[in-house]
């Protein structure tokens, strides 16, 4: 294998073009095998192999600096920068993250996982170089999909007037995660069709020196162009046309499905699992049914429709009542607000990790204007996700914005009742934290009137200890209740708060009569979250409060069981904590003892 | 006066062009007089009078809908839509807000004050119309400065493919608040120079049908073009060239100074106040002095340099060591992170109200990468500001992001010591909440070692009650201490926490020995803030905690004294609260009683 002799990017420089082509075949095979085993980003990595080889052949990383946008296309880069074992050796398949990670290699400059940041980061590196008087090349590699995010444009607008070396490679594979959305993409198509010669050119309009490479999957052609822009003294765009999923027929044919795959997707005879009911199917069924009856219902996705089950079939059925705005969460929220303000019923789905990309619009456009939008927050909760994709922060973010009603259902029936209320009312912006993980159905219709805000549900009235289990963690609350009963012989109270953004003062006050301890459980960080509102409320009383949730930290692919142990999020550990107070603490004296 | 007969936009339609021109003169005079009396946005409003008259002459508001970007240029619109008394009658000068406000008029669609949202909002209105099958015109009015914000681009990218009526008026006066920044502005200049005929055209590259009006301050010309695009069935850009401050020589000559003016700016013989030392001059002096010694120090502003005293002189002195990125807070944070990561020392100044425009970049690009950036947060605190420009939310926003160290100085000396530490260290992203309001100097150098995180300062050790006064509210804490002494004869403890993002567990634990009540005071909303972290900490102890700060609400030009009363933020009201617990509460028994 050619790869055997490639341990650092320097080793590429003595290779012939033929050897580099062979190398790309070897790398492709390794990536396909590895990703099919572990799951991960397939299409983006297969499409960028040749470009990555050319980059490392022409430039001198880490002296020259390459910034990967999103960095979900960095697998070829990892193979060439000392981490090939993560692809050649199945035992090391999980050794390296799926994104650039400075702790792994000096060739990775930033920990990145959200979209549209590479140009801004590259401008910063370039400015720093200019202040120091350095001469390294600064390269940003950004996909066409990422160009729909506003920060990418802010970066381009500033990069264009940098006045010194910066090379921005636009990897145009004519796809975002899903199909691209927006006027820019007509221009990119025109540029591809005219081999970069069209006068009407988005990049030139911003002032860039512009290069076009029609065969972005051709190493020789890529080397030729990159050599010509190396050491440029001004901002340059290299627009390359590549094929997403290049070299794997299934991925080339079904680009959306092969953007990110589950383990075993390519395996023959892989068992076809029946699609059972889950919160995605509940959501899409709900939207389809109601959209038929009300033509002002419109579902909105900022470029990640697959994550919430907005399949191509679902999108087609909705027609005009569905819109994908591209990776543009800010636009999505303002758009939704205006739709609601003028009488339509927008339902905007966003992942917890991405809702933070639009705080200002949530506050100003949505909540200050009190627009009756329905926001669905998906994948919120502690998880073993990469540090760049944690879902642990949406409660502090959404929970402290005025006017917003943020709801946490604990089962299918509550979720549907909350959707019903949210879509039919016109008084508040409403967000619903779509349950994550195990599916729960009570089989009993929820007829709660959610227009009475901040009314918690007393599920079982006990005494001494009350356990408030928010959303995903209501299940844990029930377990804790049982554990307390069996260990301490206390019949505690069990509360399903349902509302994240406010507290039920009447209920909390009433608890003072015969409770001494309130336990809050939330699936997210404690800081700035739900439980601290309860602590604040009880601050002037004799009620003790223990807040459970995650710590204020970035975890990184940490197993969830490890997190639950660290944060004491198990019935045993919580009971142990209580036990500590019972035996040795001076603060809690239980009536039943 | 022509204006006498204009009570609604309809009244314009019977006017001759000559009358409309006279009307514009009358309106100009009124605006100059009013703004010079009350203070406010001068240049933006003077430049848009003719366009606004033409808009209301051609279109039928409120059936047709006009969305104003930022809406700081809506004074002419207010005059024409039933609110002229706010300009003709000095007694009503404060009756209407300086921004669009739906509660004032059906002609105002949104409450807006932050930049770059108008196109997204207009797309929402247009989509809603299309779902309903309506036929109204949807118009967005956006300035060239606002086009530097990413959301504007996200909006344009989506507007271009709307496939139906939307009219975006780009009001190009060749200025942002300060001079424009970025490659786009070279293109706008080219378009102005070629009267819109240049082939290289940013708007056309996104797919828009493009119109250019060279004389944007000419009512007749504006009417002509607006008539030609009225009822268009596709997305249209009308790029108009106007003069910021049109018709007021001083404002035309000094566009930056006359963007927003203080009352009396135009008055003859107005007293020239000597510039006394304040936190802006301390900041700029500090940066200038240190930038001389270290060429990697770079000051960054996202388009509002005047707010922090980054005067043209300051900017010129810094040269390459200053950069304005335009209204692009997201880019600014990522840029700063990359600068810091590669060895430079960026100091990024942002207003509290605007830091929320970049939450994702703070979390991902800055804090996850742990880049040693110095963030200066200005104007943080409760205020009588418009609902769109509140500074009450930065603590919940920044306070709950991992890795960030957020500091709250209480005087000049602490501020300088924090700056020194932040700029010299490389371990953390650091934010400093620049004190707001009354200037305090102790005259004694602060030699605290801020690398020891979360160490609060015990200013006076007393007993029974501890008062923790954060940043701006340390002064109030001292007052409360004195009030408690005089009313209850208790010598309470006084604590200056300095750190917002963490708590001093050792000190808080130590207080348990002889304290019963801890009072937290913070100049911002309580929810998700600093005090609730203290409440959470003491949840399992006998210490009572009372959190003081603002409620989770949008206030709107509410006098600060009214807010302080509402929130019990005076020494008397806090002492009254304590008194209540002393006398009637069962929860606090003071040792001294």
PDB file of C-alpha atoms in Angstrom, chain A residues 102 109-111 113-114 117 120-121 123-125 127-128 130-132 147-151 153-155 157-158 160-161 181-187 199-202 204-206 295-296 298 320-321 323-325 327-331 334-335 337-339 341-344 353 356-357 359-361 363-365 367-369 387-388 393 396-397 399-403 501 525 527-528 532-533 535-536 539-542 544-547 552-554 581 586-587, chain B residues 102 109-111 113-114 117 120-121 123-125 127-128 130-132 147-151 153-155 157-158 160-161 181-187 199-202 204-206 295-296 298 320-321 323-325 327-331 334-335 337-339 341-344 353 356-357 359-361 363-365 367-369 387-388 393 396-397 399-403 501 525 527-528 532-533 535-536 539-542 544-547 552-554 581 586-587:
ATOM      1  CA  UNK A 102      -6.435  19.869  18.446  1.00  0.00           C
ATOM      2  CA  UNK A 109      -6.385  23.956  14.640  1.00  0.00           C
ATOM      3  CA  UNK A 110      -9.875  24.058  16.124  1.00  0.00           C
ATOM      4  CA  UNK A 111     -12.474  21.804  17.663  1.00  0.00           C
ATOM      5  CA  UNK A 113     -18.702  20.766  14.618  1.00  0.00           C
ATOM      6  CA  UNK A 114     -21.181  23.541  13.885  1.00  0.00           C
ATOM      7  CA  UNK A 117     -17.428  29.188  10.988  1.00  0.00           C
ATOM      8  CA  UNK A 120     -14.180  33.665  10.199  1.00  0.00           C
ATOM      9  CA  UNK A 121     -11.687  31.416  11.961  1.00  0.00           C
ATOM     10  CA  UNK A 123      -9.574  35.401   8.918  1.00  0.00           C
ATOM     11  CA  UNK A 124      -8.532  35.379  12.572  1.00  0.00           C
ATOM     12  CA  UNK A 125      -5.508  33.184  11.817  1.00  0.00           C
ATOM     13  CA  UNK A 127      -4.876  38.613  10.949  1.00  0.00           C
ATOM     14  CA  UNK A 128      -2.788  37.080  13.689  1.00  0.00           C
ATOM     15  CA  UNK A 130      -0.168  39.702   9.754  1.00  0.00           C
ATOM     16  CA  UNK A 131       0.234  41.194  13.225  1.00  0.00           C
ATOM     17  CA  UNK A 132       3.201  38.895  13.847  1.00  0.00           C
ATOM     18  CA  UNK A 147     -22.546  28.825   2.677  1.00  0.00           C
ATOM     19  CA  UNK A 148     -26.218  29.186   3.586  1.00  0.00           C
ATOM     20  CA  UNK A 149     -25.301  30.163   7.154  1.00  0.00           C
ATOM     21  CA  UNK A 150     -25.005  33.854   7.859  1.00  0.00           C
ATOM     22  CA  UNK A 151     -21.685  33.604   9.648  1.00  0.00           C
ATOM     23  CA  UNK A 153     -21.185  35.390   4.676  1.00  0.00           C
ATOM     24  CA  UNK A 154     -19.962  37.625   7.511  1.00  0.00           C
ATOM     25  CA  UNK A 155     -16.635  35.840   7.199  1.00  0.00           C
ATOM     26  CA  UNK A 157     -17.417  39.877   3.620  1.00  0.00           C
ATOM     27  CA  UNK A 158     -14.484  40.437   5.973  1.00  0.00           C
ATOM     28  CA  UNK A 160     -12.455  39.866   1.028  1.00  0.00           C
ATOM     29  CA  UNK A 161     -10.919  43.038   2.460  1.00  0.00           C
ATOM     30  CA  UNK A 181     -31.880  26.025  -0.493  1.00  0.00           C
ATOM     31  CA  UNK A 182     -31.544  29.573  -1.678  1.00  0.00           C
ATOM     32  CA  UNK A 183     -30.640  31.965  -4.440  1.00  0.00           C
ATOM     33  CA  UNK A 184     -26.924  31.421  -4.005  1.00  0.00           C
ATOM     34  CA  UNK A 185     -27.246  27.897  -5.335  1.00  0.00           C
ATOM     35  CA  UNK A 186     -28.540  29.046  -8.684  1.00  0.00           C
ATOM     36  CA  UNK A 187     -25.395  31.111  -8.961  1.00  0.00           C
ATOM     37  CA  UNK A 199     -19.890  37.278 -15.219  1.00  0.00           C
ATOM     38  CA  UNK A 200     -22.534  37.106 -12.530  1.00  0.00           C
ATOM     39  CA  UNK A 201     -20.447  35.685  -9.693  1.00  0.00           C
ATOM     40  CA  UNK A 202     -21.299  35.851  -6.015  1.00  0.00           C
ATOM     41  CA  UNK A 204     -16.402  38.240  -7.353  1.00  0.00           C
ATOM     42  CA  UNK A 205     -19.185  40.564  -6.223  1.00  0.00           C
ATOM     43  CA  UNK A 206     -17.651  40.409  -2.747  1.00  0.00           C
ATOM     44  CA  UNK A 295     -53.429  25.376   5.022  1.00  0.00           C
ATOM     45  CA  UNK A 296     -51.675  27.955   7.201  1.00  0.00           C
ATOM     46  CA  UNK A 298     -46.194  25.211   7.780  1.00  0.00           C
ATOM     47  CA  UNK A 320     -45.912  24.568  -0.028  1.00  0.00           C
ATOM     48  CA  UNK A 321     -46.553  23.853   3.649  1.00  0.00           C
ATOM     49  CA  UNK A 323     -39.874  24.956   3.851  1.00  0.00           C
ATOM     50  CA  UNK A 324     -36.204  24.230   4.351  1.00  0.00           C
ATOM     51  CA  UNK A 325     -34.297  27.474   4.794  1.00  0.00           C
ATOM     52  CA  UNK A 327     -28.418  26.091   7.524  1.00  0.00           C
ATOM     53  CA  UNK A 328     -29.887  29.390   8.640  1.00  0.00           C
ATOM     54  CA  UNK A 329     -31.393  29.097  12.100  1.00  0.00           C
ATOM     55  CA  UNK A 330     -31.508  32.871  12.590  1.00  0.00           C
ATOM     56  CA  UNK A 331     -33.536  33.338   9.454  1.00  0.00           C
ATOM     57  CA  UNK A 334     -37.454  35.385  12.302  1.00  0.00           C
ATOM     58  CA  UNK A 335     -39.344  33.819   9.403  1.00  0.00           C
ATOM     59  CA  UNK A 337     -42.185  34.800  13.928  1.00  0.00           C
ATOM     60  CA  UNK A 338     -43.444  36.753  10.926  1.00  0.00           C
ATOM     61  CA  UNK A 339     -45.519  33.818   9.729  1.00  0.00           C
ATOM     62  CA  UNK A 341     -47.631  37.307  13.417  1.00  0.00           C
ATOM     63  CA  UNK A 342     -49.579  37.348  10.196  1.00  0.00           C
ATOM     64  CA  UNK A 343     -51.868  34.482  11.073  1.00  0.00           C
ATOM     65  CA  UNK A 344     -50.064  31.362   9.904  1.00  0.00           C
ATOM     66  CA  UNK A 353     -27.403  21.763  19.869  1.00  0.00           C
ATOM     67  CA  UNK A 356     -28.167  28.220  20.352  1.00  0.00           C
ATOM     68  CA  UNK A 357     -27.290  29.487  16.873  1.00  0.00           C
ATOM     69  CA  UNK A 359     -30.510  33.305  20.601  1.00  0.00           C
ATOM     70  CA  UNK A 360     -30.964  36.896  19.488  1.00  0.00           C
ATOM     71  CA  UNK A 361     -33.796  36.079  17.117  1.00  0.00           C
ATOM     72  CA  UNK A 363     -35.337  36.913  22.160  1.00  0.00           C
ATOM     73  CA  UNK A 364     -36.039  39.823  19.814  1.00  0.00           C
ATOM     74  CA  UNK A 365     -37.967  38.601  16.800  1.00  0.00           C
ATOM     75  CA  UNK A 367     -40.399  36.543  22.226  1.00  0.00           C
ATOM     76  CA  UNK A 368     -40.352  40.328  22.331  1.00  0.00           C
ATOM     77  CA  UNK A 369     -42.959  40.223  19.569  1.00  0.00           C
ATOM     78  CA  UNK A 387     -18.474  18.029  22.507  1.00  0.00           C
ATOM     79  CA  UNK A 388     -19.657  19.967  19.467  1.00  0.00           C
ATOM     80  CA  UNK A 393     -27.792  23.630  27.148  1.00  0.00           C
ATOM     81  CA  UNK A 396     -30.635  27.592  30.320  1.00  0.00           C
ATOM     82  CA  UNK A 397     -30.900  29.172  26.869  1.00  0.00           C
ATOM     83  CA  UNK A 399     -35.612  28.969  29.993  1.00  0.00           C
ATOM     84  CA  UNK A 400     -34.507  32.510  30.720  1.00  0.00           C
ATOM     85  CA  UNK A 401     -36.056  34.388  27.802  1.00  0.00           C
ATOM     86  CA  UNK A 402     -39.172  36.368  28.747  1.00  0.00           C
ATOM     87  CA  UNK A 403     -42.568  35.423  27.279  1.00  0.00           C
ATOM     88  CA  UNK A 501     -40.028  28.279  32.014  1.00  0.00           C
ATOM     89  CA  UNK A 525     -26.973  21.265  32.912  1.00  0.00           C
ATOM     90  CA  UNK A 527     -26.532  25.985  35.945  1.00  0.00           C
ATOM     91  CA  UNK A 528     -29.142  28.472  34.855  1.00  0.00           C
ATOM     92  CA  UNK A 532     -32.212  26.508  40.294  1.00  0.00           C
ATOM     93  CA  UNK A 533     -35.501  28.356  39.874  1.00  0.00           C
ATOM     94  CA  UNK A 535     -33.927  26.562  44.738  1.00  0.00           C
ATOM     95  CA  UNK A 536     -34.354  30.289  44.361  1.00  0.00           C
ATOM     96  CA  UNK A 539     -34.470  30.232  49.479  1.00  0.00           C
ATOM     97  CA  UNK A 540     -36.471  31.939  52.227  1.00  0.00           C
ATOM     98  CA  UNK A 541     -38.103  28.776  53.547  1.00  0.00           C
ATOM     99  CA  UNK A 542     -37.200  25.698  55.553  1.00  0.00           C
ATOM    100  CA  UNK A 544     -34.172  21.973  51.416  1.00  0.00           C
ATOM    101  CA  UNK A 545     -33.588  21.565  47.707  1.00  0.00           C
ATOM    102  CA  UNK A 546     -31.202  19.286  45.861  1.00  0.00           C
ATOM    103  CA  UNK A 547     -30.724  19.992  42.148  1.00  0.00           C
ATOM    104  CA  UNK A 552     -21.483  23.085  33.502  1.00  0.00           C
ATOM    105  CA  UNK A 553     -18.919  21.376  31.305  1.00  0.00           C
ATOM    106  CA  UNK A 554     -18.327  20.215  27.762  1.00  0.00           C
ATOM    107  CA  UNK A 581     -28.392  13.904  55.064  1.00  0.00           C
ATOM    108  CA  UNK A 586     -27.826  18.549  60.550  1.00  0.00           C
ATOM    109  CA  UNK A 587     -30.114  20.086  58.003  1.00  0.00           C
TER     110      UNK A 587
ATOM    111  CA  UNK B 102     -47.157  47.486  16.960  1.00  0.00           C
ATOM    112  CA  UNK B 109     -45.705  45.148  12.090  1.00  0.00           C
ATOM    113  CA  UNK B 110     -42.887  44.272  14.480  1.00  0.00           C
ATOM    114  CA  UNK B 111     -41.086  45.593  17.512  1.00  0.00           C
ATOM    115  CA  UNK B 113     -34.273  47.276  17.296  1.00  0.00           C
ATOM    116  CA  UNK B 114     -31.526  44.829  16.406  1.00  0.00           C
ATOM    117  CA  UNK B 117     -33.745  40.960  10.536  1.00  0.00           C
ATOM    118  CA  UNK B 120     -36.258  37.354   7.103  1.00  0.00           C
ATOM    119  CA  UNK B 121     -39.340  38.917   8.657  1.00  0.00           C
ATOM    120  CA  UNK B 123     -40.069  36.544   3.827  1.00  0.00           C
ATOM    121  CA  UNK B 124     -42.256  35.251   6.661  1.00  0.00           C
ATOM    122  CA  UNK B 125     -44.998  37.765   5.863  1.00  0.00           C
ATOM    123  CA  UNK B 127     -44.957  33.123   2.840  1.00  0.00           C
ATOM    124  CA  UNK B 128     -47.921  33.645   5.109  1.00  0.00           C
ATOM    125  CA  UNK B 130     -48.942  32.911  -0.143  1.00  0.00           C
ATOM    126  CA  UNK B 131     -50.351  30.236   2.164  1.00  0.00           C
ATOM    127  CA  UNK B 132     -53.496  32.321   2.610  1.00  0.00           C
ATOM    128  CA  UNK B 147     -26.248  44.109   5.148  1.00  0.00           C
ATOM    129  CA  UNK B 148     -23.040  43.189   6.986  1.00  0.00           C
ATOM    130  CA  UNK B 149     -25.009  40.997   9.418  1.00  0.00           C
ATOM    131  CA  UNK B 150     -25.268  37.336   8.540  1.00  0.00           C
ATOM    132  CA  UNK B 151     -29.003  37.107   9.085  1.00  0.00           C
ATOM    133  CA  UNK B 153     -27.747  37.395   3.941  1.00  0.00           C
ATOM    134  CA  UNK B 154     -29.674  34.332   5.152  1.00  0.00           C
ATOM    135  CA  UNK B 155     -32.824  36.310   4.492  1.00  0.00           C
ATOM    136  CA  UNK B 157     -30.665  33.900   0.090  1.00  0.00           C
ATOM    137  CA  UNK B 158     -34.154  32.680   0.958  1.00  0.00           C
ATOM    138  CA  UNK B 160     -34.497  35.232  -3.773  1.00  0.00           C
ATOM    139  CA  UNK B 161     -36.201  31.869  -4.218  1.00  0.00           C
ATOM    140  CA  UNK B 181     -16.596  47.280   6.501  1.00  0.00           C
ATOM    141  CA  UNK B 182     -16.293  44.483   4.002  1.00  0.00           C
ATOM    142  CA  UNK B 183     -16.090  43.381   0.418  1.00  0.00           C
ATOM    143  CA  UNK B 184     -19.770  43.967  -0.213  1.00  0.00           C
ATOM    144  CA  UNK B 185     -19.272  47.703   0.080  1.00  0.00           C
ATOM    145  CA  UNK B 186     -16.888  47.833  -2.846  1.00  0.00           C
ATOM    146  CA  UNK B 187     -19.628  46.247  -4.886  1.00  0.00           C
ATOM    147  CA  UNK B 199     -22.387  43.298 -14.431  1.00  0.00           C
ATOM    148  CA  UNK B 200     -20.776  42.253 -11.179  1.00  0.00           C
ATOM    149  CA  UNK B 201     -23.743  42.633  -8.871  1.00  0.00           C
ATOM    150  CA  UNK B 202     -24.136  41.015  -5.460  1.00  0.00           C
ATOM    151  CA  UNK B 204     -28.156  39.641  -9.115  1.00  0.00           C
ATOM    152  CA  UNK B 205     -25.740  36.889  -8.111  1.00  0.00           C
ATOM    153  CA  UNK B 206     -28.336  35.805  -5.548  1.00  0.00           C
ATOM    154  CA  UNK B 295       1.887  44.370  18.542  1.00  0.00           C
ATOM    155  CA  UNK B 296      -0.309  41.261  18.874  1.00  0.00           C
ATOM    156  CA  UNK B 298      -5.845  43.933  18.637  1.00  0.00           C
ATOM    157  CA  UNK B 320      -3.596  47.510  12.034  1.00  0.00           C
ATOM    158  CA  UNK B 321      -4.240  46.737  15.696  1.00  0.00           C
ATOM    159  CA  UNK B 323     -10.540  46.081  13.276  1.00  0.00           C
ATOM    160  CA  UNK B 324     -14.213  46.809  12.791  1.00  0.00           C
ATOM    161  CA  UNK B 325     -15.938  43.783  11.312  1.00  0.00           C
ATOM    162  CA  UNK B 327     -22.461  44.407  12.302  1.00  0.00           C
ATOM    163  CA  UNK B 328     -21.225  40.833  12.490  1.00  0.00           C
ATOM    164  CA  UNK B 329     -20.944  39.685  16.084  1.00  0.00           C
ATOM    165  CA  UNK B 330     -20.748  36.018  15.107  1.00  0.00           C
ATOM    166  CA  UNK B 331     -17.779  36.644  12.869  1.00  0.00           C
ATOM    167  CA  UNK B 334     -14.870  33.402  15.834  1.00  0.00           C
ATOM    168  CA  UNK B 335     -12.251  35.840  14.547  1.00  0.00           C
ATOM    169  CA  UNK B 337     -10.990  33.013  18.999  1.00  0.00           C
ATOM    170  CA  UNK B 338      -8.693  32.275  16.074  1.00  0.00           C
ATOM    171  CA  UNK B 339      -6.537  35.305  16.836  1.00  0.00           C
ATOM    172  CA  UNK B 341      -5.509  30.535  19.396  1.00  0.00           C
ATOM    173  CA  UNK B 342      -2.627  31.589  17.220  1.00  0.00           C
ATOM    174  CA  UNK B 343      -0.937  33.765  19.814  1.00  0.00           C
ATOM    175  CA  UNK B 344      -2.476  37.201  19.397  1.00  0.00           C
ATOM    176  CA  UNK B 353     -27.726  43.786  24.295  1.00  0.00           C
ATOM    177  CA  UNK B 356     -26.734  37.580  22.517  1.00  0.00           C
ATOM    178  CA  UNK B 357     -26.333  37.802  18.741  1.00  0.00           C
ATOM    179  CA  UNK B 359     -24.258  32.649  21.558  1.00  0.00           C
ATOM    180  CA  UNK B 360     -23.236  29.711  19.379  1.00  0.00           C
ATOM    181  CA  UNK B 361     -19.850  31.179  18.565  1.00  0.00           C
ATOM    182  CA  UNK B 363     -19.981  28.390  23.110  1.00  0.00           C
ATOM    183  CA  UNK B 364     -18.364  26.553  20.206  1.00  0.00           C
ATOM    184  CA  UNK B 365     -15.647  28.695  18.691  1.00  0.00           C
ATOM    185  CA  UNK B 367     -15.255  28.372  24.959  1.00  0.00           C
ATOM    186  CA  UNK B 368     -15.081  24.843  23.585  1.00  0.00           C
ATOM    187  CA  UNK B 369     -11.726  25.833  22.087  1.00  0.00           C
ATOM    188  CA  UNK B 387     -37.256  46.818  25.077  1.00  0.00           C
ATOM    189  CA  UNK B 388     -35.023  46.115  22.103  1.00  0.00           C
ATOM    190  CA  UNK B 393     -29.612  39.258  30.007  1.00  0.00           C
ATOM    191  CA  UNK B 396     -27.706  34.213  32.172  1.00  0.00           C
ATOM    192  CA  UNK B 397     -26.228  34.044  28.681  1.00  0.00           C
ATOM    193  CA  UNK B 399     -22.792  32.726  32.992  1.00  0.00           C
ATOM    194  CA  UNK B 400     -23.849  29.255  31.915  1.00  0.00           C
ATOM    195  CA  UNK B 401     -21.316  28.533  29.181  1.00  0.00           C
ATOM    196  CA  UNK B 402     -18.553  26.135  30.285  1.00  0.00           C
ATOM    197  CA  UNK B 403     -14.936  27.340  30.466  1.00  0.00           C
ATOM    198  CA  UNK B 501     -19.351  32.298  36.441  1.00  0.00           C
ATOM    199  CA  UNK B 525     -32.418  39.312  35.630  1.00  0.00           C
ATOM    200  CA  UNK B 527     -33.518  33.826  36.322  1.00  0.00           C
ATOM    201  CA  UNK B 528     -30.527  31.766  35.288  1.00  0.00           C
ATOM    202  CA  UNK B 532     -29.550  31.324  41.747  1.00  0.00           C
ATOM    203  CA  UNK B 533     -26.191  29.559  41.758  1.00  0.00           C
ATOM    204  CA  UNK B 535     -29.374  29.471  46.132  1.00  0.00           C
ATOM    205  CA  UNK B 536     -28.606  26.135  44.524  1.00  0.00           C
ATOM    206  CA  UNK B 539     -30.160  24.251  49.027  1.00  0.00           C
ATOM    207  CA  UNK B 540     -29.087  21.501  51.413  1.00  0.00           C
ATOM    208  CA  UNK B 541     -28.186  23.812  54.302  1.00  0.00           C
ATOM    209  CA  UNK B 542     -29.898  25.960  56.895  1.00  0.00           C
ATOM    210  CA  UNK B 544     -31.638  31.162  53.720  1.00  0.00           C
ATOM    211  CA  UNK B 545     -31.003  32.975  50.482  1.00  0.00           C
ATOM    212  CA  UNK B 546     -32.796  35.938  48.975  1.00  0.00           C
ATOM    213  CA  UNK B 547     -31.979  36.721  45.329  1.00  0.00           C
ATOM    214  CA  UNK B 552     -37.675  37.775  33.654  1.00  0.00           C
ATOM    215  CA  UNK B 553     -39.484  40.357  31.565  1.00  0.00           C
ATOM    216  CA  UNK B 554     -38.954  42.804  28.752  1.00  0.00           C
ATOM    217  CA  UNK B 581     -38.843  37.635  58.052  1.00  0.00           C
ATOM    218  CA  UNK B 586     -40.940  31.305  60.829  1.00  0.00           C
ATOM    219  CA  UNK B 587     -37.828  30.650  58.851  1.00  0.00           C
TER     220      UNK B 587
END
